[in-house]
């Protein structure tokens, strides 16, 4: 369309027309327009397929009873999963991605003593809620990245030192692939703070390759250190 030398099966060539895009007004110079009846739940879209073995759909769905409201959606199909919506941008601009990897878990139990100069990788989490696959394993406390990207993690903990001294302290950390991730972590009970329970929240933005894993961890640097299992929470999600 608009050319005698197409570069693909369907080429739409608007020639030398130069019309600037506007984010706040209707762009009348669009090359392709798909128009359907304005009824609730009707959609206008484009389908993609590989001989029917896989399918993809990008469209605009009028989900509201209001004639001037609609959502953009991206849907895909594979034989082992079926048809699933991967992304939706609603009329207000809110983006939802129901298959974006994420998890949240709660701790369990009471106080757990730690030996001096020891590292504890927290396991035995309970109340596991996750999406985007079974990427978090409670028995090991590991979240394994299904894809490469940047991930945000938060570890909330509750600790104490019952034998305080000048050098008493506990590190609250997130470990990547079995080792401390750089210098990330909070330090608690330092400087003879006394027998005081302390709650803290530690967050880290970590770049991960596919199959890298993280765990919540403590490093006890003195005697009398312990953490309360039932007062912990560990969460994470893929940023992108």
XYZ file of N, CA and C in Angstrom:
720
model
N 0.855 -1.171 0.000
C 0.000 0.000 0.000
C 0.900 1.233 0.000
N 0.759 2.074 -1.027
C 1.563 3.289 -1.111
C 2.941 3.080 -1.672
N 3.247 1.849 -2.167
C 4.569 1.581 -2.731
C 4.466 0.459 -3.756
N 5.330 0.482 -4.772
C 5.409 -0.603 -5.748
C 6.583 -1.512 -5.476
N 7.359 -1.209 -4.449
C 8.514 -2.045 -4.080
C 8.421 -2.384 -2.596
N 7.465 -3.211 -2.208
C 7.296 -3.549 -0.787
C 8.473 -4.348 -0.250
N 8.788 -4.127 1.014
C 9.890 -4.840 1.666
C 9.418 -6.073 2.420
N 8.098 -6.308 2.466
C 7.536 -7.473 3.140
C 6.197 -7.800 2.509
N 5.525 -8.843 2.975
C 4.244 -9.260 2.405
C 3.223 -8.122 2.445
N 3.229 -7.365 3.524
C 2.364 -6.201 3.633
C 3.215 -5.010 4.061
N 3.284 -4.030 3.203
C 4.032 -2.810 3.503
C 3.092 -1.620 3.337
N 3.035 -0.779 4.333
C 2.265 0.449 4.264
C 3.255 1.605 4.253
N 3.306 2.321 3.148
C 4.286 3.394 2.964
C 3.545 4.719 2.865
N 3.770 5.588 3.850
C 3.103 6.894 3.849
C 3.911 7.945 3.102
N 4.949 7.534 2.426
C 5.749 8.458 1.631
C 6.557 9.402 2.484
N 6.586 10.635 2.100
C 7.422 11.623 2.787
C 6.663 12.393 3.857
N 5.444 11.954 4.155
C 4.659 12.645 5.178
C 5.389 12.617 6.509
N 5.504 13.763 7.144
C 6.211 13.858 8.418
C 5.263 14.482 9.447
N 4.632 13.640 10.241
C 3.681 14.103 11.244
C 4.177 13.720 12.629
N 4.364 14.704 13.479
C 4.898 14.443 14.820
C 3.846 13.765 15.698
N 4.302 12.811 16.480
C 3.430 12.115 17.426
C 3.074 13.032 18.597
N 1.830 12.968 19.045
C 1.394 13.732 20.216
C 0.880 12.775 21.284
N 1.391 12.849 22.505
C 0.920 11.959 23.563
C -0.423 12.376 24.151
N -0.915 13.559 23.825
C -2.131 14.074 24.471
C -3.256 14.396 23.497
N -3.068 14.119 22.201
C -4.144 14.358 21.244
C -4.211 13.205 20.259
N -5.298 13.123 19.511
C -5.498 12.011 18.583
C -4.533 12.122 17.409
N -3.848 11.025 17.088
C -2.877 11.006 16.004
C -3.562 10.512 14.733
N -3.947 11.424 13.862
C -4.780 11.118 12.700
C -3.998 10.516 11.531
N -2.664 10.531 11.608
C -1.861 10.060 10.469
C -1.437 8.609 10.618
N -2.129 7.835 11.436
C -1.779 6.426 11.631
C -1.839 5.670 10.306
N -0.916 4.727 10.077
C -0.859 3.995 8.817
C -1.899 2.870 8.740
N -2.248 2.278 9.887
C -3.218 1.186 9.916
C -4.292 1.500 10.951
N -5.543 1.295 10.603
C -6.647 1.517 11.528
C -7.568 0.309 11.496
N -7.879 -0.246 12.673
C -8.797 -1.376 12.785
C -10.027 -0.882 13.537
N -11.168 -0.942 12.910
C -12.396 -0.400 13.479
C -13.421 -1.516 13.636
N -13.994 -1.652 14.846
C -15.016 -2.665 15.107
C -16.201 -2.000 15.797
N -17.282 -2.749 15.960
C -18.477 -2.218 16.601
C -18.179 -1.842 18.047
N -18.748 -0.737 18.512
C -18.496 -0.238 19.871
C -19.493 -0.858 20.842
N -19.212 -2.124 21.215
C -20.036 -2.822 22.198
C -19.134 -3.368 23.301
N -19.684 -3.516 24.500
C -18.888 -3.963 25.644
C -18.296 -5.342 25.386
N -17.001 -5.508 25.727
C -16.208 -6.730 25.573
C -15.833 -7.036 24.119
N -16.216 -6.195 23.180
C -15.741 -6.360 21.811
C -14.286 -5.903 21.737
N -13.549 -6.445 20.766
C -12.126 -6.107 20.682
C -11.696 -5.892 19.236
N -10.668 -5.086 19.086
C -9.984 -4.886 17.809
C -8.533 -5.271 18.028
N -7.976 -6.100 17.144
C -6.608 -6.540 17.406
C -5.958 -7.224 16.232
N -4.745 -7.682 16.479
C -3.934 -8.382 15.489
C -3.496 -9.714 16.094
N -3.609 -10.780 15.305
C -3.197 -12.113 15.747
C -1.919 -12.527 15.040
N -1.052 -13.227 15.773
C 0.187 -13.773 15.222
C 0.191 -15.283 15.478
N 0.783 -16.060 14.549
C 0.814 -17.504 14.755
C 1.968 -18.142 13.998
N 2.403 -19.316 14.473
C 3.370 -20.174 13.782
C 2.623 -21.440 13.368
N 1.906 -21.363 12.263
C 1.134 -22.492 11.731
C 0.179 -23.066 12.771
N -0.307 -22.216 13.692
C -1.259 -22.647 14.697
C -0.649 -23.283 15.928
N 0.670 -23.533 15.918
C 1.322 -24.159 17.070
C 1.504 -23.184 18.223
N 1.742 -21.946 17.903
C 1.774 -20.875 18.899
C 0.925 -19.734 18.366
N 0.386 -18.959 19.278
C -0.421 -17.824 18.863
C -0.169 -16.646 19.788
N -0.269 -15.460 19.219
C -0.149 -14.243 20.002
C -1.209 -13.254 19.561
N -1.633 -12.400 20.488
C -2.682 -11.435 20.176
C -2.378 -10.119 20.886
N -2.469 -9.037 20.154
C -2.374 -7.692 20.713
C -3.653 -6.973 20.330
N -4.358 -6.434 21.305
C -5.624 -5.821 20.972
C -6.090 -4.782 21.959
N -7.207 -4.178 21.611
C -7.865 -3.172 22.432
C -9.258 -3.697 22.757
N -9.540 -3.873 24.051
C -10.789 -4.482 24.502
C -11.628 -3.433 25.224
N -12.882 -3.273 24.798
C -13.772 -2.324 25.479
C -14.463 -3.051 26.628
N -13.798 -3.083 27.779
C -14.305 -3.834 28.927
C -15.387 -3.085 29.696
N -15.431 -1.782 29.571
C -16.353 -0.954 30.341
C -17.668 -0.746 29.590
N -18.709 -0.409 30.354
C -19.975 -0.017 29.721
C -19.860 1.353 29.073
N -18.866 2.125 29.493
C -18.626 3.442 28.902
C -18.025 3.273 27.509
N -18.557 3.988 26.546
C -18.131 3.834 25.155
C -16.716 4.341 24.919
N -16.197 5.170 25.809
C -14.886 5.776 25.581
C -13.812 5.199 26.495
N -13.977 3.966 26.971
C -12.977 3.329 27.832
C -12.631 1.939 27.297
N -11.329 1.634 27.222
C -10.886 0.331 26.732
C -9.498 0.025 27.277
N -9.134 -1.268 27.275
C -7.842 -1.728 27.782
C -7.027 -2.336 26.640
N -5.713 -2.058 26.645
C -4.797 -2.777 25.764
C -4.418 -4.097 26.429
N -4.364 -5.188 25.632
C -4.007 -6.497 26.177
C -3.011 -7.198 25.262
N -2.177 -8.036 25.867
C -1.305 -8.945 25.118
C -1.586 -10.349 25.627
N -1.969 -11.241 24.706
C -2.316 -12.620 25.042
C -1.442 -13.561 24.221
N -1.140 -14.741 24.768
C -0.365 -15.718 24.015
C -0.925 -17.114 24.248
N -0.554 -18.027 23.350
C -1.002 -19.419 23.449
C 0.170 -20.354 23.212
N 0.310 -21.348 24.058
C 1.184 -22.490 23.811
C 0.429 -23.739 24.237
N 0.778 -24.879 23.656
C 0.011 -26.105 23.879
C 0.010 -26.546 25.335
N 1.120 -26.325 26.055
C 1.207 -26.809 27.438
C 0.592 -25.847 28.449
N 0.282 -24.620 28.026
C -0.290 -23.628 28.942
C -1.700 -23.222 28.525
N -1.946 -23.154 27.217
C -3.227 -22.661 26.723
C -3.167 -21.164 26.479
N -4.333 -20.527 26.416
C -4.411 -19.079 26.192
C -4.311 -18.354 27.525
N -3.375 -17.435 27.628
C -3.200 -16.660 28.853
C -2.878 -15.220 28.515
N -3.449 -14.321 29.295
C -3.158 -12.903 29.126
C -1.897 -12.554 29.901
N -0.909 -12.022 29.217
C 0.382 -11.736 29.826
C 0.512 -10.300 30.310
N -0.231 -9.382 29.677
C -0.106 -7.975 30.055
C -1.401 -7.245 29.732
N -1.759 -6.300 30.622
C -2.932 -5.453 30.382
C -2.610 -4.028 30.847
N -2.946 -3.067 30.011
C -2.875 -1.650 30.373
C -4.300 -1.128 30.349
N -4.845 -0.837 31.529
C -6.251 -0.442 31.550
C -6.416 1.025 31.150
N -7.666 1.453 31.089
C -7.981 2.787 30.593
C -7.311 3.898 31.391
N -7.022 3.643 32.677
C -6.389 4.661 33.523
C -4.870 4.639 33.448
N -4.300 3.628 32.739
C -2.847 3.532 32.612
C -2.211 2.544 33.550
N -2.994 1.851 34.368
C -2.456 0.850 35.288
C -2.028 -0.390 34.509
N -0.800 -0.869 34.778
C -0.241 -2.025 34.077
C -0.267 -3.230 35.005
N -0.821 -4.344 34.535
C -0.791 -5.601 35.290
C -0.133 -6.675 34.438
N 0.738 -7.467 35.092
C 1.457 -8.558 34.434
C 1.329 -9.793 35.324
N 0.267 -10.585 35.161
C -0.023 -11.668 36.096
C 0.994 -12.799 36.119
N 1.894 -12.856 35.152
C 2.902 -13.913 35.129
C 4.302 -13.391 35.444
N 4.391 -12.142 35.889
C 5.683 -11.583 36.294
C 6.138 -12.286 37.576
N 7.362 -12.856 37.602
C 7.806 -13.602 38.787
C 7.796 -12.758 40.059
N 7.202 -13.300 41.117
C 7.132 -12.629 42.411
C 6.830 -13.666 43.482
N 7.238 -13.369 44.726
C 6.943 -14.273 45.833
C 6.890 -13.502 47.143
N 6.191 -14.060 48.120
C 6.236 -13.574 49.494
C 6.075 -14.775 50.415
N 6.874 -14.842 51.462
C 6.839 -15.969 52.396
C 6.935 -15.452 53.827
N 6.362 -16.202 54.744
C 6.420 -15.880 56.161
C 7.293 -16.900 56.887
N 7.930 -16.457 57.975
C 8.714 -17.352 58.792
C 7.833 -18.139 59.758
N 8.440 -19.042 60.491
C 7.702 -19.849 61.460
C 8.614 -20.189 62.629
N 8.003 -20.581 63.753
C 8.774 -20.998 64.917
C 9.085 -19.864 65.866
N 9.915 -20.172 66.865
C 10.265 -19.213 67.908
C 11.714 -18.760 67.739
N 12.382 -18.500 68.882
C 13.760 -18.018 68.825
C 14.711 -19.141 68.400
N 15.656 -18.799 67.526
C 16.672 -19.728 67.039
C 18.045 -19.159 67.383
N 18.800 -19.910 68.174
C 20.126 -19.451 68.595
C 21.140 -19.644 67.473
N 22.094 -18.698 67.393
C 23.168 -18.784 66.409
C 24.510 -18.821 67.114
N 25.417 -19.619 66.604
C 26.760 -19.682 67.164
C 27.545 -18.441 66.774
N 28.518 -18.091 67.601
C 29.364 -16.945 67.288
C 30.153 -17.201 66.011
N 30.346 -16.160 65.222
C 31.096 -16.221 63.966
C 30.509 -17.253 63.009
N 29.169 -17.273 62.904
C 28.504 -18.230 62.023
C 27.532 -17.515 61.094
N 27.288 -18.144 59.950
C 26.307 -17.653 58.990
C 25.139 -18.625 58.925
N 23.938 -18.113 59.002
C 22.731 -18.931 58.933
C 21.937 -18.530 57.701
N 21.731 -19.480 56.788
C 20.866 -19.275 55.634
C 19.481 -19.767 56.028
N 18.510 -18.873 56.054
C 17.199 -19.175 56.620
C 16.434 -20.142 55.716
N 15.907 -21.221 56.298
C 15.118 -22.216 55.571
C 13.811 -22.460 56.329
N 12.991 -23.358 55.793
C 11.760 -23.734 56.478
C 10.716 -22.644 56.504
N 10.643 -21.835 55.445
C 9.634 -20.786 55.364
C 8.242 -21.395 55.204
N 7.231 -20.668 55.641
C 5.851 -21.136 55.516
C 5.015 -20.086 54.803
N 3.751 -20.425 54.537
C 2.801 -19.498 53.896
C 3.400 -18.902 52.626
N 3.840 -19.774 51.709
C 4.461 -19.331 50.465
C 3.384 -18.927 49.458
N 3.488 -17.710 48.948
C 2.626 -17.239 47.866
C 3.524 -16.749 46.739
N 3.321 -17.271 45.530
C 4.178 -16.862 44.423
C 3.428 -16.979 43.102
N 3.981 -16.311 42.093
C 3.426 -16.371 40.749
C 4.574 -16.395 39.750
N 4.263 -16.710 38.502
C 5.308 -16.771 37.480
C 6.161 -18.013 37.581
N 5.614 -19.083 38.198
C 6.351 -20.328 38.363
C 6.685 -20.618 39.809
N 7.062 -21.867 40.083
C 7.444 -22.275 41.439
C 8.926 -21.989 41.649
N 9.271 -20.711 41.708
C 10.678 -20.300 41.754
C 11.241 -20.250 43.167
N 10.371 -20.169 44.186
C 10.821 -20.173 45.571
C 10.558 -21.540 46.180
N 11.585 -22.106 46.836
C 11.471 -23.412 47.484
C 11.620 -23.215 48.986
N 10.573 -23.544 49.737
C 10.547 -23.280 51.175
C 11.638 -24.035 51.928
N 11.859 -25.304 51.572
C 12.795 -26.139 52.335
C 14.233 -25.642 52.259
N 14.600 -25.007 51.145
C 15.964 -24.486 50.994
C 16.033 -22.983 51.215
N 14.874 -22.300 51.174
C 14.856 -20.846 51.298
C 15.392 -20.134 50.079
N 15.468 -20.839 48.942
C 16.058 -20.269 47.732
C 14.987 -19.763 46.770
N 15.212 -18.552 46.256
C 14.477 -18.069 45.092
C 15.425 -18.131 43.907
N 15.036 -18.860 42.861
C 15.866 -19.007 41.672
C 15.275 -18.186 40.542
N 16.092 -17.343 39.938
C 15.619 -16.450 38.871
C 15.281 -17.256 37.618
N 14.035 -17.178 37.134
C 13.682 -17.906 35.908
C 14.230 -17.249 34.650
N 14.469 -15.931 34.709
C 15.027 -15.201 33.575
C 16.030 -14.180 34.112
N 16.915 -13.737 33.243
C 17.879 -12.705 33.633
C 17.174 -11.364 33.798
N 17.652 -10.560 34.741
C 17.080 -9.234 34.936
C 17.426 -8.676 36.300
N 16.816 -7.541 36.623
C 16.985 -6.911 37.926
C 15.819 -7.307 38.822
N 16.134 -7.752 40.042
C 15.123 -8.204 40.994
C 15.226 -7.400 42.290
N 14.070 -7.078 42.865
C 14.026 -6.389 44.149
C 13.633 -7.381 45.240
N 14.425 -7.410 46.332
C 14.158 -8.305 47.458
C 14.093 -7.505 48.752
N 13.225 -7.948 49.664
C 13.125 -7.346 50.991
C 13.067 -8.454 52.032
N 13.914 -8.342 53.060
C 13.975 -9.312 54.150
C 13.705 -8.575 55.462
N 12.571 -8.900 56.092
C 12.211 -8.328 57.382
C 12.534 -9.338 58.473
N 13.227 -8.879 59.515
C 13.706 -9.810 60.543
C 13.501 -9.236 61.945
N 13.705 -10.120 62.932
C 13.570 -9.753 64.347
C 14.649 -10.505 65.111
N 15.594 -9.781 65.726
C 16.772 -10.401 66.342
C 17.016 -9.850 67.743
N 17.940 -10.538 68.476
C 18.361 -10.057 69.789
C 19.730 -10.649 70.131
N 20.400 -10.013 71.107
C 21.665 -10.505 71.654
C 21.521 -10.549 73.166
N 21.626 -11.733 73.744
C 21.423 -11.890 75.191
C 22.712 -11.790 75.987
N 23.861 -11.739 75.308
C 25.159 -11.578 75.989
C 25.863 -10.367 75.398
N 25.343 -9.166 75.675
C 25.870 -7.973 75.006
C 27.293 -7.644 75.447
N 28.042 -7.147 74.473
C 29.391 -6.636 74.731
C 29.670 -5.582 73.667
N 30.829 -4.958 73.757
C 31.159 -3.904 72.807
C 31.143 -4.407 71.370
N 31.555 -5.662 71.152
C 31.631 -6.205 69.796
C 30.418 -7.009 69.375
N 29.367 -7.010 70.173
C 28.179 -7.799 69.832
C 27.451 -7.190 68.632
N 27.174 -8.010 67.619
C 26.349 -7.555 66.515
C 25.942 -8.708 65.610
N 24.881 -8.442 64.834
C 24.348 -9.395 63.860
C 24.184 -8.669 62.538
N 24.604 -9.306 61.443
C 24.349 -8.792 60.109
C 23.073 -9.436 59.558
N 22.203 -8.632 58.983
C 21.013 -9.117 58.286
C 21.275 -8.922 56.803
N 21.331 -10.036 56.061
C 21.798 -9.953 54.682
C 20.930 -10.766 53.715
N 21.127 -10.501 52.437
C 20.595 -11.321 51.358
C 21.787 -11.893 50.599
N 21.847 -13.229 50.528
C 22.956 -13.911 49.867
C 22.574 -14.277 48.436
N 23.550 -14.110 47.526
C 23.370 -14.489 46.125
C 24.324 -15.630 45.798
N 23.751 -16.729 45.317
C 24.524 -17.920 44.942
C 25.418 -18.412 46.077
N 24.895 -18.311 47.311
C 25.584 -18.878 48.464
C 26.593 -17.987 49.139
N 26.772 -16.759 48.648
C 27.739 -15.845 49.266
C 27.085 -14.485 49.479
N 27.664 -13.699 50.392
C 27.142 -12.368 50.656
C 27.176 -11.513 49.409
N 26.072 -10.801 49.147
C 26.001 -9.965 47.945
C 26.625 -8.618 48.249
N 27.916 -8.463 47.873
C 28.621 -7.209 48.119
C 28.589 -6.839 49.591
N 28.289 -5.602 49.882
C 28.250 -5.124 51.265
C 26.821 -4.885 51.725
N 25.830 -5.418 50.987
C 24.447 -5.158 51.350
C 24.093 -5.851 52.649
N 23.443 -5.143 53.532
C 23.007 -5.727 54.788
C 22.930 -4.694 55.894
N 22.090 -4.986 56.865
C 21.985 -4.146 58.054
C 22.801 -4.744 59.181
N 23.305 -3.894 60.059
C 24.022 -4.354 61.245
C 23.192 -3.993 62.470
N 22.967 -4.970 63.338
C 22.102 -4.798 64.497
C 22.859 -5.093 65.796
N 22.471 -4.376 66.882
C 22.953 -4.626 68.252
C 24.420 -4.265 68.460
N 24.983 -3.432 67.615
C 26.411 -3.120 67.741
C 26.642 -2.153 68.902
N 27.798 -2.310 69.558
C 28.231 -1.369 70.584
C 27.540 -1.544 71.926
N 27.410 -2.804 72.386
C 26.861 -3.079 73.728
C 25.455 -2.491 73.882
N 24.587 -2.863 72.913
C 23.228 -2.320 72.904
C 22.330 -2.935 73.961
N 22.796 -3.976 74.614
C 21.991 -4.603 75.663
C 21.031 -5.630 75.102
N 20.292 -6.254 76.011
C 19.370 -7.310 75.627
C 18.097 -6.684 75.069
N 18.197 -6.129 73.857
C 17.067 -5.437 73.237
C 16.695 -6.139 71.941
N 15.418 -6.508 71.806
C 14.938 -7.084 70.552
C 14.856 -5.977 69.507
N 15.242 -6.317 68.277
C 15.264 -5.317 67.213
C 14.643 -5.873 65.944
N 13.706 -5.144 65.401
C 13.144 -5.488 64.099
C 13.726 -4.582 63.031
N 14.011 -5.139 61.869
C 14.591 -4.337 60.795
C 14.120 -4.854 59.450
N 14.207 -4.020 58.445
C 13.843 -4.390 57.083
C 14.999 -4.031 56.159
N 15.451 -5.009 55.389
C 16.585 -4.805 54.483
C 16.150 -5.105 53.052
N 16.398 -4.172 52.122
C 16.038 -4.347 50.721
C 17.268 -4.227 49.836
N 17.288 -5.016 48.761
C 18.394 -4.965 47.802
C 17.858 -5.134 46.389
N 18.363 -4.323 45.465
C 18.102 -4.480 44.047
C 19.291 -5.223 43.461
N 19.044 -6.434 42.950
C 20.136 -7.335 42.572
C 19.978 -7.747 41.107
N 21.059 -7.627 40.353
C 21.067 -8.111 38.976
C 21.368 -9.601 38.978
N 20.521 -10.375 38.300
C 20.656 -11.828 38.327
C 20.628 -12.398 36.917
N 21.412 -13.431 36.700
C 21.317 -14.217 35.480
C 20.278 -15.308 35.697
N 19.781 -15.888 34.621
C 18.854 -17.004 34.772
C 19.531 -18.110 35.578
N 18.808 -18.661 36.557
C 19.249 -19.743 37.456
C 20.154 -19.272 38.593
N 20.463 -17.981 38.689
C 21.041 -17.464 39.933
C 19.993 -17.591 41.037
N 20.447 -17.656 42.294
C 19.483 -17.760 43.387
C 19.894 -16.875 44.559
N 18.901 -16.510 45.368
C 19.155 -15.711 46.566
C 18.520 -16.389 47.770
N 19.051 -16.060 48.961
C 18.527 -16.548 50.232
C 18.640 -15.452 51.280
N 17.700 -15.427 52.201
C 17.810 -14.544 53.361
C 18.808 -15.154 54.338
N 19.615 -14.306 54.986
C 20.692 -14.830 55.816
C 20.994 -13.917 57.001
N 21.609 -14.532 58.026
C 22.149 -13.812 59.179
C 23.626 -14.168 59.330
N 24.373 -13.211 59.843
C 25.766 -13.451 60.234
C 25.915 -13.007 61.675
N 26.124 -13.978 62.580
C 26.299 -13.678 64.005
C 27.789 -13.504 64.299
N 28.170 -12.369 64.868
C 29.579 -12.092 65.138
C 29.935 -12.226 66.611
N 28.976 -12.686 67.433
C 29.250 -12.810 68.866
C 28.329 -13.871 69.449
N 28.548 -14.188 70.721
C 27.696 -15.167 71.390
C 26.365 -14.540 71.791
N 25.379 -15.396 72.037
C 24.081 -14.926 72.515
C 23.192 -14.342 71.432
N 23.535 -14.551 70.160
C 22.737 -14.008 69.065
C 21.625 -14.985 68.692
N 20.459 -14.462 68.381
C 19.347 -15.298 67.941
C 18.380 -14.483 67.090
N 17.555 -15.204 66.327
C 16.505 -14.559 65.529
C 15.186 -15.267 65.798
N 14.087 -14.536 65.641
C 12.763 -15.087 65.889
C 12.147 -15.519 64.565
N 12.010 -16.856 64.403
C 11.566 -17.404 63.130
C 10.194 -16.931 62.697
N 9.257 -16.842 63.635
C 7.892 -16.485 63.288
C 7.669 -15.016 63.008
N 8.698 -14.194 63.169
C 8.554 -12.743 62.945
C 9.278 -12.278 61.691
N 9.470 -13.191 60.736
C 10.218 -12.870 59.521
C 9.319 -12.867 58.289
N 9.748 -12.119 57.303
C 9.074 -12.070 56.020
C 10.121 -11.842 54.935
N 9.986 -12.555 53.825
C 10.937 -12.443 52.714
C 10.125 -12.316 51.424
N 10.389 -11.272 50.659
C 9.644 -11.031 49.419
C 10.590 -10.686 48.281
N 10.139 -10.873 47.053
C 10.935 -10.497 45.899
C 10.117 -10.496 44.632
N 10.597 -9.742 43.638
C 9.899 -9.704 42.358
C 10.842 -9.206 41.268
N 10.524 -9.580 40.039
C 11.293 -9.124 38.879
C 10.899 -7.699 38.530
N 11.894 -6.809 38.491
C 11.650 -5.424 38.087
C 11.650 -5.339 36.567
N 12.650 -5.982 35.951
C 12.725 -5.982 34.493
C 14.136 -6.183 34.014
